[in-house]
PDB file of C-alpha atoms in Angstrom:
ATOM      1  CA  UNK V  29      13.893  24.203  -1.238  1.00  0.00           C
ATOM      2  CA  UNK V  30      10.319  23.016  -2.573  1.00  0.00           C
ATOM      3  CA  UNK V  31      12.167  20.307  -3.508  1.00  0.00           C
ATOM      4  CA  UNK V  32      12.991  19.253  -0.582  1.00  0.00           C
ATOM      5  CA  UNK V  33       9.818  20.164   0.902  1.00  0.00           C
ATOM      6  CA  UNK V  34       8.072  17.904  -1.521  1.00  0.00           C
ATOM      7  CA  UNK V  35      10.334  14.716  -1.428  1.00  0.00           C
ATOM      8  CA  UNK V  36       9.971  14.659   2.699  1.00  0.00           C
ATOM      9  CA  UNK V  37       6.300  15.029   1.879  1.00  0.00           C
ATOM     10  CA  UNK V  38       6.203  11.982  -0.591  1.00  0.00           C
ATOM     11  CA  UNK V  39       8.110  10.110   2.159  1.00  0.00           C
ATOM     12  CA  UNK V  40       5.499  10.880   4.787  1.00  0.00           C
ATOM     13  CA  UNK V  41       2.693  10.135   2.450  1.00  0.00           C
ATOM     14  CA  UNK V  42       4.418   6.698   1.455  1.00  0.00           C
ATOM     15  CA  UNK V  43       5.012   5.779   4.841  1.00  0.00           C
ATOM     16  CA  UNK V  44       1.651   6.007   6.193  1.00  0.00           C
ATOM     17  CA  UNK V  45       0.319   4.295   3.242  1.00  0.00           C
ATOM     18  CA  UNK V  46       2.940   1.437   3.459  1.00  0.00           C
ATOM     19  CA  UNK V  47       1.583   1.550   7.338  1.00  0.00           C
ATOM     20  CA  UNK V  48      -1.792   0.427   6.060  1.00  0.00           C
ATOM     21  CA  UNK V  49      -0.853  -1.411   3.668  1.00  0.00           C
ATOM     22  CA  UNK V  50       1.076  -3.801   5.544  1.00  0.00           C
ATOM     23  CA  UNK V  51      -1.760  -3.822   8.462  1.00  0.00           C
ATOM     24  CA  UNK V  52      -4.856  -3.903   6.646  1.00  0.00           C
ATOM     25  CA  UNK V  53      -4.065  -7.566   5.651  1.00  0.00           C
ATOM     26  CA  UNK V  54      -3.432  -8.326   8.985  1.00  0.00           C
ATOM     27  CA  UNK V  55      -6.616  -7.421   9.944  1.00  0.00           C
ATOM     28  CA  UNK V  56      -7.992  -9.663   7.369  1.00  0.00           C
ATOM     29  CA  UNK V  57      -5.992 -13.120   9.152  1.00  0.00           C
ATOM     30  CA  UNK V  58      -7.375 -11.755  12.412  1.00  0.00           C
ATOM     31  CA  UNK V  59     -10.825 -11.451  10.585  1.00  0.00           C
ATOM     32  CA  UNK V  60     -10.689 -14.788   8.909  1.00  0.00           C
ATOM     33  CA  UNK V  61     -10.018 -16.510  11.804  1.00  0.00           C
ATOM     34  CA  UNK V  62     -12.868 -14.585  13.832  1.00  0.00           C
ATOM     35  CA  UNK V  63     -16.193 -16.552  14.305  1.00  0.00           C
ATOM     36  CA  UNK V  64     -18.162 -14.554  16.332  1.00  0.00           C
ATOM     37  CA  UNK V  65     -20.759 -11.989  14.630  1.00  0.00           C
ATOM     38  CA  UNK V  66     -19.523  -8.963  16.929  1.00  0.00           C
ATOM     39  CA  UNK V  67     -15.995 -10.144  15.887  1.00  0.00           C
ATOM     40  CA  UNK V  68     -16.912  -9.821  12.166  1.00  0.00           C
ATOM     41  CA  UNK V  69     -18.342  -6.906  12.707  1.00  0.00           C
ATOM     42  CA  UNK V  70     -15.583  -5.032  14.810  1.00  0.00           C
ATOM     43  CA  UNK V  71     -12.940  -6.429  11.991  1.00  0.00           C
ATOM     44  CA  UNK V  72     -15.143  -4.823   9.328  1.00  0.00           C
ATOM     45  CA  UNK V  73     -15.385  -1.489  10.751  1.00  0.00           C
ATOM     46  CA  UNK V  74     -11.555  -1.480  11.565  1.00  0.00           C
ATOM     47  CA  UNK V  75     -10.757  -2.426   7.570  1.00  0.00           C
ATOM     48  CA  UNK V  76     -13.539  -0.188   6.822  1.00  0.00           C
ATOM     49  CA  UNK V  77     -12.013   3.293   8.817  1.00  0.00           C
ATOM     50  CA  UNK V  78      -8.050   2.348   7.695  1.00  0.00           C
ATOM     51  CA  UNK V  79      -8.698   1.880   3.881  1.00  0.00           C
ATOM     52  CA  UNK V  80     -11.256   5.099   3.554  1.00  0.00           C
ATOM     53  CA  UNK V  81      -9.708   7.098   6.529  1.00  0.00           C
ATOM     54  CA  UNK V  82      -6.052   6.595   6.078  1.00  0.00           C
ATOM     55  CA  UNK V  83      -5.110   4.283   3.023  1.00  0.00           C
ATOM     56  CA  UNK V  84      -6.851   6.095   0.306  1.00  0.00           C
ATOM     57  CA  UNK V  85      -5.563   9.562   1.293  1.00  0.00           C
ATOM     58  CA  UNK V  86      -2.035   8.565   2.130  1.00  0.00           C
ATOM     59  CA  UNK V  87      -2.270   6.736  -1.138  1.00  0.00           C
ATOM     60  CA  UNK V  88      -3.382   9.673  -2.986  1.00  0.00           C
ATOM     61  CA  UNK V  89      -0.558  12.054  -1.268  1.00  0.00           C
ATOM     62  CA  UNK V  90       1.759   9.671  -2.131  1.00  0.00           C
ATOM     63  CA  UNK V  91       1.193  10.064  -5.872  1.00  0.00           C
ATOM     64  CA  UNK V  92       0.525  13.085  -6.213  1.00  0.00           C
ATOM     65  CA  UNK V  93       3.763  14.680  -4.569  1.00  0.00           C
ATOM     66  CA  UNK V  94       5.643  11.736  -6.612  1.00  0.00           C
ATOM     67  CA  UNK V  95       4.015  13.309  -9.606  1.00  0.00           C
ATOM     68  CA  UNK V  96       5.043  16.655  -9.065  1.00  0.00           C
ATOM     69  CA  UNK V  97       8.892  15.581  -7.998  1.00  0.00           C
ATOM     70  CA  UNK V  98       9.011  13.653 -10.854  1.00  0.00           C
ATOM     71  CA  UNK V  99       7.490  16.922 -13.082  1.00  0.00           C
ATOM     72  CA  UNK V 100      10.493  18.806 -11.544  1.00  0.00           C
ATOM     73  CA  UNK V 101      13.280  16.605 -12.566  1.00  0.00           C
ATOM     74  CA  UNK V 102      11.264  14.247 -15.353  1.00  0.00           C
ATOM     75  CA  UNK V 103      13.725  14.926 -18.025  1.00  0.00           C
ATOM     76  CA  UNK V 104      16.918  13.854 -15.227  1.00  0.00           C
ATOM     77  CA  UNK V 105      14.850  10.938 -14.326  1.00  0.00           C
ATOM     78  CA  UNK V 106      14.764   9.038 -16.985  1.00  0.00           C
ATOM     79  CA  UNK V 107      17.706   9.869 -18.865  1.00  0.00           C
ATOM     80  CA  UNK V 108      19.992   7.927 -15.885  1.00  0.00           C
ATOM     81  CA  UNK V 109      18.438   4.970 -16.200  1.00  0.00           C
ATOM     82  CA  UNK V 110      15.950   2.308 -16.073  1.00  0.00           C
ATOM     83  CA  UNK V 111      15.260   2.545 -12.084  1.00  0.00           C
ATOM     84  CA  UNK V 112      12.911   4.959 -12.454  1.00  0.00           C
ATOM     85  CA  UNK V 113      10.377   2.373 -14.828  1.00  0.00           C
ATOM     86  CA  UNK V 114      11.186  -0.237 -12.626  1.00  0.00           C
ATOM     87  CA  UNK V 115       9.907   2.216  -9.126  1.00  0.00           C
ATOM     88  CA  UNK V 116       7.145   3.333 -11.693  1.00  0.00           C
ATOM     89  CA  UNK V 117       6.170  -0.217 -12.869  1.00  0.00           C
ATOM     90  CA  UNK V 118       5.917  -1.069  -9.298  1.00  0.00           C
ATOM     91  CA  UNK V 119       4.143   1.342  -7.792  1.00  0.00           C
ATOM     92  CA  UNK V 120       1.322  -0.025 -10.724  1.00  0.00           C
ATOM     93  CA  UNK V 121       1.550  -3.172  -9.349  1.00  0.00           C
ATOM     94  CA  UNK V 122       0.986  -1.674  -5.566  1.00  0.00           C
ATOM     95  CA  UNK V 123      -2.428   0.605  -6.604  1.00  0.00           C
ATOM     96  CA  UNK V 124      -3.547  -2.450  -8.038  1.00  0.00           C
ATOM     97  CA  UNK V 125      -2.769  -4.481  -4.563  1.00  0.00           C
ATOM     98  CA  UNK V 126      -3.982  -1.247  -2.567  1.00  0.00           C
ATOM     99  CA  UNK V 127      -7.650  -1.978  -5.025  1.00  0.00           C
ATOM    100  CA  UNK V 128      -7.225  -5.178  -4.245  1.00  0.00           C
ATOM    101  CA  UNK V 129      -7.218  -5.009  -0.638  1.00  0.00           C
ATOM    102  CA  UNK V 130     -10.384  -2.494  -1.187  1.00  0.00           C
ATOM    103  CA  UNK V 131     -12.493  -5.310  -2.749  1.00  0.00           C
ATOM    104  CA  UNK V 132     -10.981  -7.643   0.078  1.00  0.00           C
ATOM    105  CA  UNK V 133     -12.774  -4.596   2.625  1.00  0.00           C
ATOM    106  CA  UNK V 134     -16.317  -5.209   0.510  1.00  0.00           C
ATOM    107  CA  UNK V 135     -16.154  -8.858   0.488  1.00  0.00           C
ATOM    108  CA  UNK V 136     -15.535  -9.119   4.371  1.00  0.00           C
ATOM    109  CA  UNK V 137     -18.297  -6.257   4.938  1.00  0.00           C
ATOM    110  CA  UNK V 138     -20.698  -8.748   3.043  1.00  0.00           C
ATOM    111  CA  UNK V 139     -19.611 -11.502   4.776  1.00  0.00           C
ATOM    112  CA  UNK V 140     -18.371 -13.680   1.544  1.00  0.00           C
ATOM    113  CA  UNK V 141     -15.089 -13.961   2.482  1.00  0.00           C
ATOM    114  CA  UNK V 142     -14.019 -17.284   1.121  1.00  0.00           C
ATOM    115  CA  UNK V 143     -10.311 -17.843   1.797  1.00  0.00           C
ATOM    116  CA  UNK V 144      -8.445 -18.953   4.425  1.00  0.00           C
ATOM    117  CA  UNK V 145      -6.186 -16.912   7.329  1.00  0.00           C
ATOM    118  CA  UNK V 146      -3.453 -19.110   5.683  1.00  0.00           C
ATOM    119  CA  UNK V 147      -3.886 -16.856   2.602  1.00  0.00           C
ATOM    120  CA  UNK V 148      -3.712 -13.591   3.922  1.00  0.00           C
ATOM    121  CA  UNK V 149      -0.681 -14.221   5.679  1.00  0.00           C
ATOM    122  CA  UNK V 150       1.063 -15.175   2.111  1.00  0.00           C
ATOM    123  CA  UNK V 151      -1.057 -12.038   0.811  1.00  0.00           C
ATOM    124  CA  UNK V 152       0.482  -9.967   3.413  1.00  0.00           C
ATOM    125  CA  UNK V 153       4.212 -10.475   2.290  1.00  0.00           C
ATOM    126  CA  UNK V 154       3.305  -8.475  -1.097  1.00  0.00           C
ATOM    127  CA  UNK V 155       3.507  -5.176  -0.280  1.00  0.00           C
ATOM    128  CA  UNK V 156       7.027  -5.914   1.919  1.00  0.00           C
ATOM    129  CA  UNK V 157       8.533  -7.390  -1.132  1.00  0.00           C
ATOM    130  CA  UNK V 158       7.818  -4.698  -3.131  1.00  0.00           C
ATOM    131  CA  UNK V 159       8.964  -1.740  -0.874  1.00  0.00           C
ATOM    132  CA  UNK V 160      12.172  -3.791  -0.680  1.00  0.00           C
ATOM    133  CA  UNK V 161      12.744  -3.427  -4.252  1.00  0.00           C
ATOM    134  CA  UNK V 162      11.781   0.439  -4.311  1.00  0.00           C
ATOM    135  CA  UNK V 163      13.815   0.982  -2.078  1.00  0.00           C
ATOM    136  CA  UNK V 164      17.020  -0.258  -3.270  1.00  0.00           C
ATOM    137  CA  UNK V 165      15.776   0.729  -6.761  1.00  0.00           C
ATOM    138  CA  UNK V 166      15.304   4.195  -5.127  1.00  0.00           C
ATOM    139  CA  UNK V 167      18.493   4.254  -3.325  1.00  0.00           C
ATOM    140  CA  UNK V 168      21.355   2.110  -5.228  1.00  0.00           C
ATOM    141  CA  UNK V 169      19.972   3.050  -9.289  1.00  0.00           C
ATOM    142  CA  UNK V 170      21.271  -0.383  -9.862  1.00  0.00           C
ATOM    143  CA  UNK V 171      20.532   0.430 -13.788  1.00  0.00           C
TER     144      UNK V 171
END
């Protein structure tokens, strides 16, 4: 039963941190394109509260009920295949985006943002790509 418990936990937790994830850049194309200073300032407060306030927590819930699922079953894991290094591998790659999109927060508090809306709309396709590929790695254990 803890278990179970724990994997609809990790779900939650990844949910709400794929929630940020994919709005928090969104806020940055609204922010680029923003001129005003009470615009700026708004925009920086919003990426502010949902990186500290909901990112960062979900982010940390996230890992650490995948850490204890995987300390349940780590020996089942990664005996059936390489899915699990590939999920692992790419949840790397997302805390790095996730720190990414944390330096992206600083630079737009300081006002030295110096790329385009254009970008941010490219930059906010990483994070679907990569939840497409956990899940079906997740869900199919295509190796």
């Amino acid at each position: 039963m803890l278990y179970l418990w724990l994997k609809a936990l990790h779900i939650v937790s990844m949910v709400c941190w794929f929630a940020g994830l994919f709005y928090l850049p969104r806020l940055f194309v609204y922010h680029a394109q923003s001129e005003d200073s009470v615009s700026k300032e708004r925009f920086s407060i919003m990426e502010r509260k949902l990186y500290r306030g909901i990112m960062g927590p979900a982010m940390i819930a996230t890992l650490v009920f995948g850490i204890w699922l995987l300390s349940l079953n780590a020996g089942a894991y990664f005996t059936q295949g390489g899915w699990m290094h590939a999920k692992l591998t790419l949840v790397v790659l997302l805390i790095g985006y996730h720190h990414m999109c944390g330096a992206q927060v600083k630079r737009f508090a300081r006002g030295e943002n110096t790329r385009s809306h254009v970008f941010y709309r490219w930059f906010n396709e990483v994070p679907v790509l990569i939840l497409l590929a956990i899940v079906i790695l997740v869900v199919v254990r295509p190796f």
